[in-house]
mmCIF file of C-alpha atoms in Angstrom:
data_model
loop_
_atom_site.group_PDB
_atom_site.id
_atom_site.type_symbol
_atom_site.label_atom_id
_atom_site.label_comp_id
_atom_site.label_asym_id
_atom_site.label_seq_id
_atom_site.Cartn_x
_atom_site.Cartn_y
_atom_site.Cartn_z
ATOM 1 C CA MET W 15 51.485 36.770 11.372
ATOM 2 C CA VAL W 16 52.116 39.058 8.399
ATOM 3 C CA ALA W 17 54.228 37.585 5.592
ATOM 4 C CA SER W 18 57.224 39.713 4.607
ATOM 5 C CA ASP W 19 60.344 39.440 2.518
ATOM 6 C CA ARG W 20 63.935 39.721 3.688
ATOM 7 C CA THR W 21 63.766 43.522 3.832
ATOM 8 C CA GLY W 22 60.872 43.371 6.337
ATOM 9 C CA ILE W 23 58.323 44.940 3.993
ATOM 10 C CA PRO W 24 54.946 43.088 4.187
ATOM 11 C CA ILE W 25 53.680 41.563 0.948
ATOM 12 C CA ALA W 26 50.057 42.551 0.371
ATOM 13 C CA ALA W 27 49.514 39.867 -2.302
ATOM 14 C CA LYS W 28 50.093 37.119 0.260
ATOM 15 C CA GLU W 29 47.474 38.424 2.713
ATOM 16 C CA ARG W 30 43.968 36.983 2.719
ATOM 17 C CA GLY W 31 41.230 39.487 3.490
ATOM 18 C CA PRO W 32 37.941 38.602 5.247
ATOM 19 C CA GLY W 33 35.956 39.304 2.034
ATOM 20 C CA PRO W 34 32.894 41.508 1.492
ATOM 21 C CA GLY W 35 30.630 39.135 3.446
ATOM 22 C CA ARG W 36 32.484 39.727 6.719
ATOM 23 C CA TYR W 37 31.751 43.443 6.859
ATOM 24 C CA LYS W 38 28.484 44.559 8.489
ATOM 25 C CA LEU W 39 27.136 48.067 8.815
ATOM 26 C CA PRO W 40 25.590 49.117 12.137
ATOM 27 C CA THR W 41 21.826 49.011 12.380
ATOM 28 C CA THR W 42 19.590 52.078 12.143
ATOM 29 C CA VAL W 43 16.686 50.430 14.006
ATOM 30 C CA GLY W 44 16.391 50.366 17.789
ATOM 31 C CA PHE W 45 18.653 51.823 20.465
ATOM 32 C CA HIS W 46 21.496 49.345 20.918
ATOM 33 C CA ASN W 47 24.415 49.471 18.448
ATOM 34 C CA HIS W 48 22.730 52.233 16.496
ATOM 35 C CA ASP W 49 24.676 53.925 13.700
ATOM 36 C CA PHE W 50 26.129 57.092 15.226
ATOM 37 C CA THR W 51 26.122 58.841 11.838
ATOM 38 C CA LYS W 52 22.316 58.541 11.554
ATOM 39 C CA HIS W 53 19.606 60.365 13.448
ATOM 40 C CA MET W 54 18.116 58.177 16.200
ATOM 41 C CA LYS W 55 14.477 58.577 17.268
ATOM 42 C CA PRO W 56 13.495 58.542 20.966
ATOM 43 C CA GLU W 57 12.913 55.126 22.510
ATOM 44 C CA TYR W 58 10.024 54.144 24.809
ATOM 45 C CA SER W 59 9.480 50.887 26.678
ATOM 46 C CA PHE W 60 6.685 49.257 28.659
ATOM 47 C CA GLY W 61 6.921 49.102 32.422
ATOM 48 C CA ARG W 62 8.016 45.850 33.967
ATOM 49 C CA ARG W 63 6.078 43.732 36.470
ATOM 50 C CA LEU W 64 6.987 44.541 40.053
ATOM 51 C CA ALA W 65 8.117 41.769 42.359
ATOM 52 C CA GLY W 66 6.347 40.871 45.558
ATOM 53 C CA ASP W 67 2.727 40.503 46.646
ATOM 54 C CA SER W 68 1.862 44.164 46.738
ATOM 55 C CA MET W 69 -1.310 45.472 45.184
ATOM 56 C CA VAL W 70 0.734 47.436 42.750
ATOM 57 C CA SER W 71 2.518 44.300 41.491
ATOM 58 C CA LYS W 72 -0.735 42.449 40.853
ATOM 59 C CA GLY W 73 -2.079 45.210 38.630
ATOM 60 C CA SER W 74 -5.511 45.560 37.144
ATOM 61 C CA PRO W 75 -7.158 42.706 35.226
ATOM 62 C CA GLY W 76 -8.085 45.112 32.436
ATOM 63 C CA PRO W 77 -11.419 45.324 30.592
ATOM 64 C CA SER W 78 -12.162 41.619 31.094
ATOM 65 C CA TYR W 79 -15.226 42.059 33.365
ATOM 66 C CA PHE W 80 -18.609 41.095 31.961
ATOM 67 C CA ILE W 81 -21.684 42.053 33.956
ATOM 68 C CA ASP W 82 -24.640 39.781 33.291
ATOM 69 C CA SER W 83 -27.759 41.678 32.216
ATOM 70 C CA ARG W 84 -29.891 39.549 34.583
ATOM 71 C CA MET W 85 -28.002 40.754 37.617
ATOM 72 C CA THR W 86 -29.360 43.811 39.441
ATOM 73 C CA ARG W 87 -28.368 45.595 42.631
ATOM 74 C CA HIS W 88 -30.946 43.460 44.419
ATOM 75 C CA GLY W 89 -29.723 40.160 42.896
ATOM 76 C CA LYS W 90 -31.033 38.146 39.956
ATOM 77 C CA ASP W 91 -34.231 39.195 38.318
ATOM 78 C CA GLY W 92 -37.350 36.993 38.720
ATOM 79 C CA THR W 93 -37.719 35.982 35.066
ATOM 80 C CA PRO W 94 -38.265 32.194 34.765
ATOM 81 C CA ILE W 95 -35.654 30.256 32.814
ATOM 82 C CA TYR W 96 -36.285 27.028 30.942
ATOM 83 C CA SER W 97 -33.811 24.568 29.441
ATOM 84 C CA ILE W 98 -34.021 21.414 27.331
ATOM 85 C CA LEU W 99 -33.122 18.229 29.172
ATOM 86 C CA GLY W 100 -30.521 15.884 27.829
ATOM 87 C CA ARG W 101 -31.116 12.452 26.326
ATOM 88 C CA GLN W 102 -32.037 9.674 28.741
ATOM 89 C CA LYS W 103 -29.184 7.227 29.281
ATOM 90 C CA ASP W 104 -31.472 4.214 29.885
ATOM 91 C CA LEU W 105 -33.737 3.884 26.840
ATOM 92 C CA GLN W 106 -35.541 0.864 28.347
ATOM 93 C CA THR W 107 -37.229 2.998 30.992
ATOM 94 C CA PHE W 108 -40.100 4.056 28.739
ATOM 95 C CA MET W 109 -41.477 1.250 26.526
ATOM 96 C CA THR W 110 -44.652 2.994 25.435
ATOM 97 C CA PRO W 111 -45.585 1.853 21.901
ATOM 98 C CA SER W 112 -45.901 4.468 19.199
ATOM 99 C CA PRO W 113 -49.214 5.246 17.431
ATOM 100 C CA GLY W 114 -48.185 3.174 14.403
ATOM 101 C CA SER W 115 -47.874 0.024 16.518
ATOM 102 C CA TYR W 116 -51.641 -0.278 17.025
ATOM 103 C CA CYS W 117 -53.777 -2.251 14.469
ATOM 104 C CA PRO W 118 -57.448 -1.576 15.295
ATOM 105 C CA GLU W 119 -58.593 -3.103 11.982
ATOM 106 C CA LYS W 120 -57.568 -6.543 13.217
ATOM 107 C CA VAL W 121 -59.783 -6.352 16.319
ATOM 108 C CA HIS W 122 -63.169 -8.041 15.948
ATOM 109 C CA PRO W 123 -66.123 -5.705 16.624
ATOM 110 C CA GLN W 124 -67.301 -5.920 20.142
ATOM 111 C CA GLY W 125 -70.670 -7.700 20.644
ATOM 112 C CA GLU W 126 -70.649 -9.599 17.329
ATOM 113 C CA ARG W 127 -70.406 -13.382 16.993
ATOM 114 C CA HIS W 128 -67.322 -14.845 15.333
ATOM 115 C CA ALA W 129 -65.873 -18.265 14.772
ATOM 116 C CA PRO W 130 -63.663 -19.792 17.436
ATOM 117 C CA VAL W 131 -59.941 -19.232 17.006
ATOM 118 C CA TYR W 132 -57.369 -21.781 18.024
ATOM 119 C CA SER W 133 -53.612 -21.478 18.235
ATOM 120 C CA MET W 134 -50.862 -24.087 18.353
ATOM 121 C CA SER W 135 -48.892 -23.981 21.529
ATOM 122 C CA THR W 136 -45.225 -24.730 21.790
ATOM 123 C CA ARG W 137 -43.782 -28.160 22.525
ATOM 124 C CA THR W 138 -43.568 -28.913 26.220
ATOM 125 C CA LYS W 139 -40.536 -30.349 27.911
ATOM 126 C CA PHE W 140 -42.251 -33.753 28.278
ATOM 127 C CA ARG W 141 -42.241 -34.235 24.497
ATOM 128 C CA HIS W 142 -38.507 -34.855 24.537
ATOM 129 C CA LYS W 143 -39.152 -38.245 26.215
ATOM 130 C CA ASP W 144 -41.855 -39.292 23.750
ATOM 131 C CA GLN W 145 -40.580 -42.086 21.417
ATOM 132 C CA ILE W 146 -43.599 -42.149 19.088
ATOM 133 C CA PRO W 147 -42.392 -41.793 15.471
ATOM 134 C CA ALA W 148 -43.594 -38.919 13.336
ATOM 135 C CA PRO W 149 -46.082 -39.415 10.472
ATOM 136 C CA SER W 150 -43.304 -39.174 7.899
ATOM 137 C CA SER W 151 -41.573 -42.209 9.402
ATOM 138 C CA TYR W 152 -44.207 -44.632 8.099
ATOM 139 C CA SER W 153 -43.943 -46.023 4.524
ATOM 140 C CA LEU W 154 -46.220 -48.415 2.588
ATOM 141 C CA PRO W 155 -44.778 -51.336 0.612
ATOM 142 C CA THR W 156 -44.273 -50.693 -3.109
ATOM 143 C CA LEU W 157 -46.544 -52.307 -5.727
ATOM 144 C CA ILE W 158 -43.837 -52.419 -8.424
ATOM 145 C CA GLY W 159 -41.367 -55.253 -8.503
ATOM 146 C CA ALA W 160 -41.428 -58.113 -5.979
ATOM 147 C CA ARG W 161 -44.681 -59.917 -5.180
ATOM 148 C CA GLN W 162 -46.475 -58.864 -2.016
ATOM 149 C CA PRO W 163 -48.373 -61.442 0.111
ATOM 150 C CA ASN W 164 -51.671 -59.537 0.202
ATOM 151 C CA LYS W 165 -51.401 -57.448 -2.972
ATOM 152 C CA ARG W 166 -51.720 -58.379 -6.630
ATOM 153 C CA THR W 167 -48.634 -57.477 -8.679
ATOM 154 C CA PHE W 168 -47.923 -57.598 -12.397
ATOM 155 C CA PRO W 169 -45.070 -59.645 -13.874
ATOM 156 C CA SER W 170 -41.724 -57.851 -13.929
ATOM 157 C CA TYR W 171 -38.903 -58.345 -16.388
ATOM 158 C CA SER W 172 -35.240 -57.359 -16.335
ATOM 159 C CA MET W 173 -32.617 -57.084 -19.092
ATOM 160 C CA THR W 174 -29.470 -59.088 -18.519
ATOM 161 C CA GLY W 175 -26.045 -58.120 -19.745
ATOM 162 C CA ARG W 176 -24.386 -59.429 -22.878
ATOM 163 C CA SER W 177 -22.664 -62.786 -22.392
ATOM 164 C CA LYS W 178 -19.208 -63.306 -23.915
ATOM 165 C CA THR W 179 -19.716 -67.060 -24.252
ATOM 166 C CA GLY W 180 -21.909 -68.183 -27.148
ATOM 167 C CA SER W 181 -22.412 -64.674 -28.600
ATOM 168 C CA PHE W 182 -21.783 -63.705 -32.208
ATOM 169 C CA SER W 183 -18.636 -61.817 -31.238
ATOM 170 C CA GLU W 184 -17.040 -64.757 -29.430
ATOM 171 C CA ASP W 185 -13.557 -65.507 -30.887
ATOM 172 C CA LEU W 186 -13.198 -69.279 -30.716
ATOM 173 C CA ALA W 187 -9.863 -69.393 -32.606
ATOM 174 C CA LYS W 188 -8.281 -66.600 -30.556
ATOM 175 C CA THR W 189 -6.931 -65.010 -33.750
ATOM 176 C CA PRO W 190 -4.673 -61.996 -33.135
ATOM 177 C CA GLY W 191 -5.693 -58.658 -34.635
ATOM 178 C CA PRO W 192 -3.863 -56.739 -37.367
ATOM 179 C CA GLY W 193 -2.077 -54.633 -34.802
ATOM 180 C CA GLN W 194 -0.285 -57.683 -33.387
ATOM 181 C CA TYR W 195 1.820 -58.199 -36.548
ATOM 182 C CA ASN W 196 5.106 -56.336 -37.140
ATOM 183 C CA ALA W 197 5.825 -54.943 -40.639
ATOM 184 C CA THR W 198 8.817 -56.530 -42.381
ATOM 185 C CA GLU W 199 11.836 -54.327 -43.018
ATOM 186 C CA PRO W 200 12.116 -53.653 -46.814
ATOM 187 C CA ASN W 201 15.927 -54.006 -46.747
ATOM 188 C CA ILE W 202 15.484 -57.681 -45.779
ATOM 189 C CA VAL W 203 13.627 -58.792 -48.897
ATOM 190 C CA LYS W 204 14.853 -56.040 -51.296
ATOM 191 C CA GLN W 205 18.163 -54.537 -52.337
ATOM 192 C CA LYS W 206 19.512 -52.510 -49.480
ATOM 193 C CA SER W 207 20.079 -48.822 -50.173
ATOM 194 C CA PRO W 208 23.252 -47.041 -49.113
ATOM 195 C CA ILE W 209 23.201 -45.435 -45.657
ATOM 196 C CA PHE W 210 24.954 -42.175 -44.814
ATOM 197 C CA SER W 211 25.497 -40.474 -41.502
ATOM 198 C CA MET W 212 26.270 -36.834 -40.638
ATOM 199 C CA LEU W 213 29.594 -36.242 -38.941
ATOM 200 C CA GLY W 214 30.149 -33.691 -36.196
ATOM 201 C CA ARG W 215 31.550 -30.224 -36.872
ATOM 202 C CA SER W 216 35.330 -30.119 -37.196
ATOM 203 C CA TYR W 217 37.654 -27.101 -36.907
ATOM 204 C CA MET W 218 40.755 -26.410 -38.955
ATOM 205 C CA PRO W 219 43.974 -26.302 -36.919
ATOM 206 C CA GLY W 220 45.341 -22.795 -36.540
ATOM 207 C CA ASP W 221 45.643 -19.772 -34.249
ATOM 208 C CA ASN W 222 42.929 -19.639 -31.568
ATOM 209 C CA THR W 223 43.555 -16.050 -30.414
ATOM 210 C CA ASN W 224 40.776 -13.481 -30.732
ATOM 211 C CA LYS W 225 41.058 -11.217 -33.762
ATOM 212 C CA PRO W 226 39.393 -7.761 -33.942
ATOM 213 C CA GLY W 227 36.464 -7.472 -36.292
ATOM 214 C CA PRO W 228 35.873 -4.838 -38.979
ATOM 215 C CA GLY W 229 34.010 -2.589 -36.544
ATOM 216 C CA ALA W 230 36.954 -2.439 -34.139
ATOM 217 C CA HIS W 231 39.102 -0.393 -36.541
ATOM 218 C CA ARG W 232 38.689 3.421 -36.633
ATOM 219 C CA PRO W 233 40.739 4.821 -39.539
ATOM 220 C CA GLU W 234 39.251 8.315 -39.082
ATOM 221 C CA LEU W 235 41.334 8.744 -35.907
ATOM 222 C CA VAL W 236 44.620 8.144 -37.730
ATOM 223 C CA VAL W 237 46.223 11.563 -38.407
ATOM 224 C CA ILE W 238 49.854 10.543 -38.717
ATOM 225 C CA ASN W 239 49.812 11.078 -42.456
ATOM 226 C CA LYS W 240 47.582 14.207 -42.447
ATOM 227 C CA HIS W 241 48.155 17.891 -41.783
ATOM 228 C CA GLN W 242 47.204 18.898 -38.231
ATOM 229 C CA PRO W 243 46.673 22.381 -36.738
ATOM 230 C CA PRO W 244 48.568 23.214 -33.544
ATOM 231 C CA LYS W 245 47.043 22.084 -30.265
ATOM 232 C CA PHE W 246 47.190 23.814 -26.912
ATOM 233 C CA SER W 247 46.204 22.633 -23.434
ATOM 234 C CA LEU W 248 45.535 24.465 -20.175
ATOM 235 C CA GLY W 249 48.117 24.139 -17.483
ATOM 236 C CA ILE W 250 47.428 23.034 -13.961
ATOM 237 C CA ARG W 251 46.957 25.510 -11.058
ATOM 238 C CA HIS W 252 50.118 26.093 -9.036
ATOM 239 C CA SER W 253 50.487 27.683 -5.641
ATOM 240 C CA GLU W 254 51.855 31.252 -5.661
ATOM 241 C CA PHE W 255 54.202 30.341 -2.820
ATOM 242 C CA VAL W 256 56.033 27.647 -4.814
ATOM 243 C CA CYS W 257 59.562 28.674 -5.601
ATOM 244 C CA PRO W 258 60.342 28.489 -9.335
ATOM 245 C CA ILE W 259 63.142 26.188 -10.445
ATOM 246 C CA ILE W 260 66.157 28.148 -11.670
ATOM 247 C CA VAL W 261 68.727 26.088 -13.520
ATOM 248 C CA SER W 262 72.092 27.768 -14.199
ATOM 249 C CA SER W 263 74.443 26.425 -16.785
ATOM 250 C CA PRO W 264 77.986 25.628 -15.638
ATOM 251 C CA ARG W 265 80.525 28.361 -16.373
ATOM 252 C CA CYS W 266 83.458 27.318 -18.482
ATOM 253 C CA ASP W 267 86.712 29.146 -17.902
ATOM 254 C CA GLY W 268 89.118 28.992 -20.768
#
């Protein structure tokens, strides 16, 4: 709807245009929506795939054939072909030892005499029921200390502990030590000195409201007694459709 005044004339200032971004020139590339003021080149397109199962619709596979050089008009040529086998899955099939596993230097020369060789066999299952103690279980009686019935032993002495009774440090009178006595207060036997105590902090009665400190005052902002240049401020944005306020003074008829 176009805005107009009472006379019916539209007001162009009240209309909102689409802006430069809404305009779009026709393209000069391709065939569709081409700019009619520009020269248009001829357009070519590829043929489409035909429907159906006809031979024409299937088309040619193109240059994708590869003829093997070993194939002749009589079949494959008779050249033998060899390939490398893959790794065996079961490695335990062949247990042949390698050359480094043999030690011929340890073998005694054949035909020569040598000392007999014995080996210690493993413990049989019947040894588990044998209750004979091992050689390390036997122990001979000691020759130090107590007298043995069939062995000659030397005299042995021992050092006893210190006895509290009859020793040089025995306290027969049970006298208390110096730490058992309490020191006498000097004020009991001498003239007593005056004693003073420190009282708690007291506050003077007065106003308990918070007062601003020296840093709270800012005298540099006070300009009531100084010359000031004029100041101007920017107004707010108003709508152009707001009707201005017209105030008419009352007419006085004499």
